[in-house]
GROMACS .gro file of C-alpha atoms in nm:
model
  398
    1MET     CA    1  -1.272   1.396  -1.961
    2LYS     CA    2  -1.362   1.032  -2.011
    3LYS     CA    3  -1.569   0.852  -1.749
    4LEU     CA    4  -1.365   0.564  -1.609
    5LYS     CA    5  -1.406   0.269  -1.376
    6VAL     CA    6  -1.126   0.154  -1.146
    7SER     CA    7  -1.160  -0.190  -0.984
    8VAL     CA    8  -0.949  -0.253  -0.676
    9ALA     CA    9  -0.907  -0.585  -0.493
   10GLY     CA   10  -0.690  -0.670  -0.198
   11CYS     CA   11  -0.640  -0.587   0.165
   12SER     CA   12  -0.876  -0.378   0.376
   13LEU     CA   13  -0.881  -0.401   0.752
   14ALA     CA   14  -0.908  -0.219   1.081
   15ASP     CA   15  -0.586  -0.065   1.210
   16PHE     CA   16  -0.545  -0.046   1.586
   17LEU     CA   17  -0.263   0.203   1.634
   18TYR     CA   18  -0.050   0.200   1.947
   19ALA     CA   19   0.156   0.519   1.951
   20ASP     CA   20   0.481   0.570   2.143
   21ILE     CA   21   0.583   0.205   2.165
   22ASP     CA   22   0.952   0.170   2.254
   23PHE     CA   23   1.114  -0.077   2.014
   24ASN     CA   24   1.405  -0.102   2.260
   25SER     CA   25   1.183  -0.210   2.549
   26PRO     CA   26   1.235  -0.556   2.699
   27ALA     CA   27   0.881  -0.664   2.603
   28PHE     CA   28   0.928  -0.570   2.237
   29LYS     CA   29   1.276  -0.720   2.216
   30ALA     CA   30   1.150  -1.044   2.372
   31CYS     CA   31   0.913  -1.082   2.073
   32ALA     CA   32   1.162  -0.968   1.808
   33SER     CA   33   1.255  -1.197   1.521
   34VAL     CA   34   1.575  -1.395   1.562
   35LYS     CA   35   1.593  -1.517   1.203
   36ASP     CA   36   1.393  -1.440   0.891
   37GLY     CA   37   1.052  -1.605   0.875
   38ASP     CA   38   1.046  -1.725   1.237
   39GLY     CA   39   0.728  -1.532   1.323
   40GLY     CA   40   0.888  -1.270   1.548
   41LEU     CA   41   0.832  -0.895   1.530
   42MET     CA   42   1.020  -0.709   1.256
   43ILE     CA   43   1.054  -0.330   1.253
   44GLY     CA   44   0.897  -0.183   0.941
   45LYS     CA   45   0.749  -0.515   0.835
   46LEU     CA   46   0.438  -0.725   0.879
   47ILE     CA   47   0.395  -1.055   1.058
   48PHE     CA   48   0.088  -1.262   1.143
   49ALA     CA   49  -0.061  -1.289   1.491
   50ASP     CA   50  -0.087  -1.668   1.469
   51ALA     CA   51   0.281  -1.690   1.366
   52LEU     CA   52   0.384  -1.475   1.664
   53GLU     CA   53   0.183  -1.701   1.894
   54LYS     CA   54   0.368  -2.003   1.760
   55PHE     CA   55   0.705  -1.826   1.782
   56LYS     CA   56   0.654  -1.740   2.151
   57ALA     CA   57   0.427  -2.034   2.246
   58THR     CA   58   0.206  -1.774   2.413
   59PRO     CA   59  -0.147  -1.650   2.334
   60TYR     CA   60  -0.135  -1.340   2.117
   61ALA     CA   61  -0.357  -1.136   2.350
   62GLN     CA   62  -0.106  -1.190   2.629
   63LEU     CA   63   0.186  -1.086   2.409
   64LEU     CA   64   0.009  -0.769   2.292
   65HIS     CA   65  -0.074  -0.680   2.653
   66SER     CA   66   0.292  -0.709   2.746
   67ILE     CA   67   0.419  -0.500   2.453
   68THR     CA   68   0.161  -0.221   2.494
   69GLY     CA   69   0.146  -0.223   2.873
   70GLY     CA   70  -0.217  -0.326   2.853
   71ARG     CA   71  -0.339   0.008   2.726
   72ALA     CA   72  -0.604   0.057   2.463
   73PRO     CA   73  -0.502   0.165   2.112
   74ASN     CA   74  -0.457   0.539   2.068
   75VAL     CA   75  -0.639   0.536   1.738
   76LYS     CA   76  -0.874   0.299   1.561
   77ASN     CA   77  -0.868   0.359   1.190
   78LEU     CA   78  -0.937   0.209   0.853
   79GLY     CA   79  -0.625   0.043   0.714
   80GLY     CA   80  -0.508  -0.196   0.447
   81PRO     CA   81  -0.287  -0.105   0.151
   82ALA     CA   82  -0.558  -0.158  -0.111
   83ILE     CA   83  -0.841   0.039   0.048
   84VAL     CA   84  -0.624   0.320   0.190
   85GLY     CA   85  -0.447   0.382  -0.140
   86MET     CA   86  -0.775   0.360  -0.327
   87ILE     CA   87  -0.947   0.612  -0.101
   88ASN     CA   88  -0.661   0.858  -0.147
   89ALA     CA   89  -0.679   0.821  -0.526
   90ALA     CA   90  -1.056   0.868  -0.522
   91GLN     CA   91  -1.026   1.179  -0.304
   92ILE     CA   92  -0.764   1.330  -0.534
   93LEU     CA   93  -0.983   1.259  -0.837
   94SER     CA   94  -1.305   1.403  -0.699
   95ASP     CA   95  -1.294   1.653  -0.988
   96HIS     CA   96  -1.295   1.372  -1.248
   97PRO     CA   97  -1.574   1.130  -1.352
   98VAL     CA   98  -1.407   0.820  -1.207
   99GLU     CA   99  -1.583   0.539  -1.021
  100PHE     CA  100  -1.371   0.345  -0.772
  101ASP     CA  101  -1.516   0.000  -0.690
  102PHE     CA  102  -1.368  -0.203  -0.406
  103TYR     CA  103  -1.376  -0.584  -0.402
  104GLY     CA  104  -1.299  -0.755  -0.072
  105ALA     CA  105  -1.449  -0.901   0.244
  106THR     CA  106  -1.506  -0.853   0.615
  107GLY     CA  107  -1.646  -1.084   0.877
  108ASN     CA  108  -1.983  -1.035   1.044
  109ASP     CA  109  -1.855  -0.868   1.362
  110GLU     CA  110  -1.809  -0.531   1.528
  111CYS     CA  111  -1.472  -0.482   1.358
  112GLY     CA  112  -1.638  -0.533   1.020
  113LYS     CA  113  -1.910  -0.282   1.106
  114PHE     CA  114  -1.641  -0.031   1.199
  115ILE     CA  115  -1.452  -0.084   0.871
  116ARG     CA  116  -1.768  -0.036   0.667
  117SER     CA  117  -1.875   0.271   0.866
  118VAL     CA  118  -1.548   0.446   0.781
  119ILE     CA  119  -1.551   0.353   0.412
  120ALA     CA  120  -1.907   0.487   0.392
  121LYS     CA  121  -1.759   0.834   0.459
  122THR     CA  122  -1.533   0.814   0.153
  123PRO     CA  123  -1.596   0.834  -0.225
  124VAL     CA  124  -1.550   0.458  -0.275
  125ASN     CA  125  -1.822   0.220  -0.396
  126THR     CA  126  -1.863  -0.091  -0.177
  127ASP     CA  127  -2.140  -0.272  -0.365
  128HIS     CA  128  -1.899  -0.563  -0.416
  129TYR     CA  129  -1.763  -0.567  -0.059
  130ILE     CA  130  -1.897  -0.894   0.080
  131THR     CA  131  -1.931  -1.061   0.420
  132LEU     CA  132  -1.763  -1.398   0.473
  133GLU     CA  133  -1.715  -1.641   0.759
  134GLY     CA  134  -1.437  -1.556   1.002
  135PRO     CA  135  -1.322  -1.249   1.195
  136SER     CA  136  -1.273  -0.925   1.006
  137PRO     CA  137  -0.914  -0.856   0.901
  138CYS     CA  138  -0.722  -0.629   1.137
  139SER     CA  139  -0.372  -0.511   1.218
  140ASP     CA  140  -0.218  -0.398   1.543
  141VAL     CA  141   0.023  -0.121   1.444
  142LEU     CA  142   0.307  -0.058   1.688
  143SER     CA  143   0.455   0.287   1.629
  144ASP     CA  144   0.784   0.422   1.769
  145PRO     CA  145   0.831   0.793   1.679
  146ARG     CA  146   1.196   0.779   1.788
  147ALA     CA  147   1.293   0.511   1.539
  148HIS     CA  148   1.456   0.577   1.201
  149GLY     CA  149   1.644   0.885   1.322
  150GLY     CA  150   1.335   1.047   1.469
  151LYS     CA  151   1.128   1.005   1.151
  152GLY     CA  152   0.936   0.716   1.311
  153GLU     CA  153   0.879   0.354   1.218
  154ARG     CA  154   0.613   0.088   1.266
  155SER     CA  155   0.577  -0.284   1.320
  156PHE     CA  156   0.260  -0.458   1.200
  157ILE     CA  157   0.084  -0.766   1.339
  158ASN     CA  158  -0.189  -0.886   1.105
  159THR     CA  159  -0.493  -1.110   1.138
  160ILE     CA  160  -0.613  -1.223   0.792
  161GLY     CA  161  -0.944  -1.363   0.919
  162ALA     CA  162  -1.230  -1.370   0.665
  163CYS     CA  163  -0.993  -1.292   0.377
  164TYR     CA  164  -0.864  -1.648   0.396
  165ASN     CA  165  -1.203  -1.736   0.243
  166TYR     CA  166  -1.197  -1.474  -0.036
  167THR     CA  167  -1.141  -1.646  -0.373
  168PRO     CA  168  -1.108  -1.539  -0.738
  169ASP     CA  169  -1.472  -1.641  -0.785
  170SER     CA  170  -1.564  -1.383  -0.520
  171LEU     CA  171  -1.462  -1.107  -0.761
  172GLY     CA  172  -1.726  -1.182  -1.023
  173GLU     CA  173  -1.717  -1.068  -1.385
  174SER     CA  174  -1.790  -0.703  -1.303
  175PHE     CA  175  -1.443  -0.668  -1.153
  176PHE     CA  176  -1.279  -0.711  -1.493
  177LYS     CA  177  -1.508  -0.465  -1.673
  178ALA     CA  178  -1.289  -0.172  -1.579
  179ASP     CA  179  -1.043   0.071  -1.735
  180VAL     CA  180  -0.790   0.019  -1.457
  181VAL     CA  181  -0.759  -0.293  -1.240
  182TRP     CA  182  -0.552  -0.263  -0.923
  183PHE     CA  183  -0.441  -0.552  -0.701
  184GLY     CA  184  -0.328  -0.415  -0.364
  185ALA     CA  185  -0.139  -0.626  -0.108
  186THR     CA  186  -0.286  -0.955  -0.222
  187ALA     CA  187  -0.033  -1.139  -0.003
  188LEU     CA  188  -0.290  -1.064   0.270
  189VAL     CA  189  -0.567  -1.222   0.060
  190PRO     CA  190  -0.396  -1.557  -0.005
  191GLN     CA  191  -0.633  -1.711  -0.260
  192LEU     CA  192  -0.613  -1.402  -0.482
  193HIS     CA  193  -0.236  -1.396  -0.445
  194ASN     CA  194  -0.207  -1.761  -0.543
  195ASN     CA  195  -0.396  -1.693  -0.867
  196LEU     CA  196  -0.250  -1.352  -0.950
  197THR     CA  197  -0.116  -1.442  -1.295
  198ALA     CA  198  -0.453  -1.560  -1.428
  199LEU     CA  199  -0.633  -1.261  -1.275
  200LEU     CA  200  -0.389  -1.011  -1.426
  201LYS     CA  201  -0.408  -1.182  -1.765
  202LYS     CA  202  -0.787  -1.168  -1.761
  203ALA     CA  203  -0.776  -0.797  -1.680
  204LYS     CA  204  -0.533  -0.734  -1.968
  205ASP     CA  205  -0.744  -0.946  -2.204
  206ASN     CA  206  -1.036  -0.718  -2.116
  207GLY     CA  207  -0.830  -0.411  -2.211
  208ALA     CA  208  -0.756  -0.276  -1.864
  209LEU     CA  209  -0.440  -0.111  -1.743
  210THR     CA  210  -0.308  -0.312  -1.448
  211VAL     CA  211  -0.150  -0.199  -1.123
  212VAL     CA  212   0.004  -0.415  -0.852
  213SER     CA  213   0.112  -0.274  -0.516
  214THR     CA  214   0.279  -0.514  -0.278
  215VAL     CA  215   0.313  -0.580   0.093
  216PHE     CA  216   0.559  -0.784   0.294
  217ASP     CA  217   0.480  -1.143   0.194
  218PHE     CA  218   0.511  -1.318   0.528
  219ILE     CA  219   0.359  -1.643   0.400
  220ASN     CA  220   0.633  -1.690   0.139
  221GLU     CA  221   0.895  -1.553   0.376
  222ALA     CA  222   0.803  -1.820   0.631
  223LYS     CA  223   0.799  -2.094   0.366
  224ASN     CA  224   1.143  -2.010   0.230
  225PRO     CA  225   1.333  -1.737   0.420
  226ALA     CA  226   1.637  -1.768   0.195
  227GLY     CA  227   1.450  -1.793  -0.136
  228ARG     CA  228   1.311  -1.529  -0.368
  229TRP     CA  229   0.942  -1.451  -0.332
  230PRO     CA  230   0.718  -1.531  -0.629
  231MET     CA  231   0.501  -1.253  -0.767
  232GLY     CA  232   0.182  -1.410  -0.642
  233ASP     CA  233   0.201  -1.752  -0.806
  234GLY     CA  234   0.510  -1.695  -1.017
  235ASP     CA  235   0.724  -1.473  -1.238
  236SER     CA  236   0.485  -1.509  -1.533
  237ALA     CA  237   0.263  -1.252  -1.360
  238TYR     CA  238   0.508  -0.969  -1.428
  239LYS     CA  239   0.437  -0.944  -1.800
  240PHE     CA  240   0.074  -0.856  -1.726
  241ILE     CA  241   0.162  -0.564  -1.494
  242ASP     CA  242   0.161  -0.207  -1.631
  243LEU     CA  243   0.263  -0.042  -1.303
  244LEU     CA  244   0.435  -0.209  -1.007
  245LEU     CA  245   0.459  -0.025  -0.675
  246VAL     CA  246   0.691  -0.179  -0.414
  247ASP     CA  247   0.909  -0.075  -0.123
  248TRP     CA  248   1.280  -0.151  -0.097
  249ASP     CA  249   1.252  -0.459   0.123
  250GLU     CA  250   0.983  -0.607  -0.100
  251ALA     CA  251   1.188  -0.534  -0.411
  252VAL     CA  252   1.487  -0.714  -0.258
  253ARG     CA  253   1.282  -1.020  -0.170
  254LEU     CA  254   1.093  -1.031  -0.501
  255THR     CA  255   1.406  -1.002  -0.715
  256GLY     CA  256   1.661  -1.178  -0.497
  257GLU     CA  257   1.894  -0.880  -0.553
  258THR     CA  258   2.041  -0.647  -0.292
  259THR     CA  259   2.159  -0.355  -0.508
  260LEU     CA  260   1.958  -0.101  -0.705
  261GLU     CA  261   2.136  -0.209  -1.022
  262GLY     CA  262   2.047  -0.574  -0.966
  263ILE     CA  263   1.686  -0.496  -0.877
  264HIS     CA  264   1.647  -0.275  -1.185
  265LYS     CA  265   1.799  -0.537  -1.413
  266PHE     CA  266   1.548  -0.795  -1.288
  267LEU     CA  267   1.240  -0.572  -1.297
  268SER     CA  268   1.315  -0.404  -1.631
  269ALA     CA  269   1.354  -0.748  -1.790
  270SER     CA  270   1.048  -0.899  -1.621
  271GLY     CA  271   0.787  -0.765  -1.863
  272ILE     CA  272   0.637  -0.487  -1.647
  273SER     CA  273   0.596  -0.147  -1.810
  274ALA     CA  274   0.684   0.081  -1.517
  275TYR     CA  275   0.778   0.063  -1.152
  276SER     CA  276   0.838   0.271  -0.842
  277ILE     CA  277   1.042   0.161  -0.541
  278THR     CA  278   1.001   0.354  -0.216
  279HIS     CA  279   1.261   0.348   0.061
  280GLY     CA  280   1.092   0.483   0.372
  281ALA     CA  281   1.173   0.852   0.421
  282LYS     CA  282   1.458   0.831   0.168
  283ASP     CA  283   1.458   0.903  -0.205
  284PHE     CA  284   1.255   0.669  -0.425
  285TYR     CA  285   1.322   0.520  -0.767
  286VAL     CA  286   1.119   0.510  -1.089
  287TRP     CA  287   1.152   0.365  -1.438
  288SER     CA  288   0.930   0.326  -1.745
  289ASP     CA  289   0.972   0.140  -2.072
  290GLY     CA  290   0.746   0.386  -2.255
  291ARG     CA  291   0.431   0.181  -2.307
  292VAL     CA  292   0.218   0.377  -2.056
  293PHE     CA  293   0.432   0.651  -1.903
  294LYS     CA  294   0.692   0.829  -2.117
  295LYS     CA  295   1.009   0.626  -2.154
  296THR     CA  296   1.225   0.707  -1.852
  297ASP     CA  297   1.562   0.566  -1.759
  298LEU     CA  298   1.608   0.457  -1.398
  299ALA     CA  299   1.578   0.779  -1.196
  300VAL     CA  300   1.621   0.878  -0.833
  301MET     CA  301   1.336   1.099  -0.711
  302PRO     CA  302   1.332   1.298  -0.386
  303VAL     CA  303   1.067   1.296  -0.118
  304SER     CA  304   0.876   1.619  -0.066
  305ALA     CA  305   1.104   1.887   0.078
  306LEU     CA  306   0.802   2.104   0.166
  307VAL     CA  307   0.655   1.825   0.380
  308ASP     CA  308   0.985   1.800   0.570
  309GLU     CA  309   0.989   2.178   0.614
  310ASP     CA  310   0.631   2.185   0.744
  311LEU     CA  311   0.696   1.898   0.986
  312ALA     CA  312   1.008   2.073   1.119
  313ALA     CA  313   0.823   2.403   1.160
  314HIS     CA  314   0.515   2.243   1.320
  315PRO     CA  315   0.617   1.932   1.515
  316GLU     CA  316   0.286   1.945   1.699
  317GLN     CA  317   0.115   1.851   1.372
  318ARG     CA  318   0.312   1.529   1.332
  319GLY     CA  319   0.099   1.216   1.330
  320ASP     CA  320   0.277   0.893   1.245
  321THR     CA  321   0.407   0.712   0.937
  322THR     CA  322   0.124   0.456   0.919
  323GLY     CA  323  -0.020   0.455   0.569
  324CYS     CA  324   0.255   0.665   0.408
  325GLY     CA  325   0.337   0.395   0.155
  326ASP     CA  326  -0.029   0.318   0.089
  327ASN     CA  327  -0.108   0.685   0.025
  328PHE     CA  328   0.205   0.716  -0.190
  329ALA     CA  329   0.069   0.434  -0.408
  330GLY     CA  330  -0.273   0.600  -0.423
  331GLY     CA  331  -0.118   0.928  -0.533
  332PHE     CA  332   0.080   0.752  -0.805
  333VAL     CA  333  -0.227   0.570  -0.935
  334SER     CA  334  -0.438   0.886  -0.922
  335SER     CA  335  -0.205   1.049  -1.174
  336LEU     CA  336  -0.224   0.748  -1.406
  337VAL     CA  337  -0.605   0.755  -1.389
  338ARG     CA  338  -0.623   1.134  -1.429
  339GLN     CA  339  -0.409   1.127  -1.742
  340LEU     CA  340  -0.614   0.839  -1.884
  341SER     CA  341  -0.937   1.028  -1.813
  342ASP     CA  342  -0.793   1.344  -1.971
  343GLY     CA  343  -0.734   1.152  -2.293
  344GLU     CA  344  -0.356   1.140  -2.286
  345ALA     CA  345  -0.216   0.879  -2.523
  346LEU     CA  346  -0.057   0.567  -2.381
  347GLY     CA  347   0.318   0.613  -2.387
  348SER     CA  348   0.291   0.986  -2.317
  349PHE     CA  349   0.182   0.984  -1.954
  350CYS     CA  350   0.395   1.216  -1.738
  351LEU     CA  351   0.591   1.016  -1.481
  352LYS     CA  352   0.699   1.330  -1.292
  353ASP     CA  353   0.335   1.418  -1.230
  354ALA     CA  354   0.278   1.071  -1.083
  355CYS     CA  355   0.585   1.118  -0.861
  356ALA     CA  356   0.457   1.458  -0.748
  357TRP     CA  357   0.115   1.325  -0.643
  358ALA     CA  358   0.279   1.022  -0.482
  359ALA     CA  359   0.534   1.225  -0.284
  360ALA     CA  360   0.266   1.472  -0.177
  361SER     CA  361   0.033   1.193  -0.065
  362GLY     CA  362   0.295   0.990   0.118
  363GLY     CA  363   0.429   1.297   0.294
  364PHE     CA  364   0.086   1.431   0.391
  365ALA     CA  365   0.010   1.103   0.568
  366CYS     CA  366   0.274   1.203   0.826
  367PHE     CA  367   0.033   1.468   0.953
  368CYS     CA  368  -0.229   1.205   1.044
  369LEU     CA  369  -0.256   0.921   1.293
  370GLY     CA  370  -0.344   0.627   1.074
  371GLY     CA  371  -0.352   0.617   0.698
  372THR     CA  372  -0.709   0.724   0.612
  373TYR     CA  373  -0.795   1.093   0.596
  374LEU     CA  374  -1.166   1.170   0.613
  375GLU     CA  375  -1.260   1.477   0.414
  376LYS     CA  376  -1.489   1.754   0.530
  377ALA     CA  377  -1.614   1.789   0.171
  378PRO     CA  378  -1.520   1.658  -0.174
  379GLY     CA  379  -1.195   1.819  -0.286
  380ASP     CA  380  -1.077   1.885   0.069
  381LYS     CA  381  -0.779   1.652   0.053
  382ARG     CA  382  -0.691   1.735  -0.307
  383GLY     CA  383  -0.674   2.100  -0.208
  384LYS     CA  384  -0.429   2.024   0.072
  385LEU     CA  385  -0.217   1.799  -0.149
  386GLN     CA  386  -0.210   2.042  -0.442
  387ARG     CA  387   0.032   2.271  -0.257
  388TYR     CA  388   0.279   1.986  -0.207
  389HIS     CA  389   0.227   1.860  -0.564
  390ASP     CA  390   0.304   2.202  -0.712
  391ALA     CA  391   0.601   2.261  -0.482
  392TYR     CA  392   0.746   1.926  -0.590
  393PHE     CA  393   0.790   2.047  -0.948
  394THR     CA  394   0.967   2.358  -0.816
  395GLN     CA  395   1.189   2.131  -0.606
  396LEU     CA  396   1.277   1.920  -0.913
  397ALA     CA  397   1.369   2.232  -1.111
  398LYS     CA  398   1.633   2.345  -0.861
   0.00000   0.00000   0.00000
């Protein structure tokens, strides 16, 4: 096994989870979006607290009090697509000599202390995690377990805070001296997002494999609700991406297409080497041009049947769907890193293995409240996920 370094930059924050919010309640509906980009609440998507304030001409604290009934959050957890996915990948790879370095920022406040205290319990290096002016990033996560046919759904209200001040210069040269460079949800770190092409190119020029995982880009949605989102600062970024991980809504907005065929035509011609598109609790889609993973035509992949069986048999173990997509991404990346560490040749990486770890990771998150699972010992989470990973191959063979 080769010793590897994985550099990850992007969104980390505190998640304040409010369980059992009724999306059909008058308070929630009063804050719901009327048209795209107006700042109102959107089920399954992210908006900004300052945009919601403007939309309702009401202080955000007052709006949150109305929606939640004034109660405290059920769970306070570490969140953020970059850090949550990274932690999952690091936990899965505890049996491999891989260093995961996180690059990001918090403010100097109690929220920041909480974020750092949780990360300290995980196998992630935070030597490059800096403190900047402004409040620490956070999200209020509104969760309705009845939504989406009883599978649950969330609505996210984000405060960017100190990450407004995080710039490409904040990364430093050490960030690019890595085997894998992963940009996670940079739409929530605006100055990184606005320079994504140059950052990806620099990573490729340094010989790294590059991963981009996206998040709902509310800034570009608000700027141009009818237009196609840029990939960071433009379409030229795509050709520097080895693996793109998106959900369905993000794929639609990034490509300007509304059908799988149209989305695939855009992405496969964009210059990326491989992609995965999740669709909530539904099947997901994968494709590879053969440069990193084995060449694979557009394929429909199932979610984990064993996870669904376990949830049906043990409803008392159900948590919520917060972090499912982030953990899915971490599982996918863990397979890429594992195969690189094991010495597999580029172009021969097994895409089904990546799907198996991704489906296992995304499904397992449904057993937790919040997206970050804290292990009792190294290998704890990998051991739990292995059962779902192995069962996934059996499921594919049927």
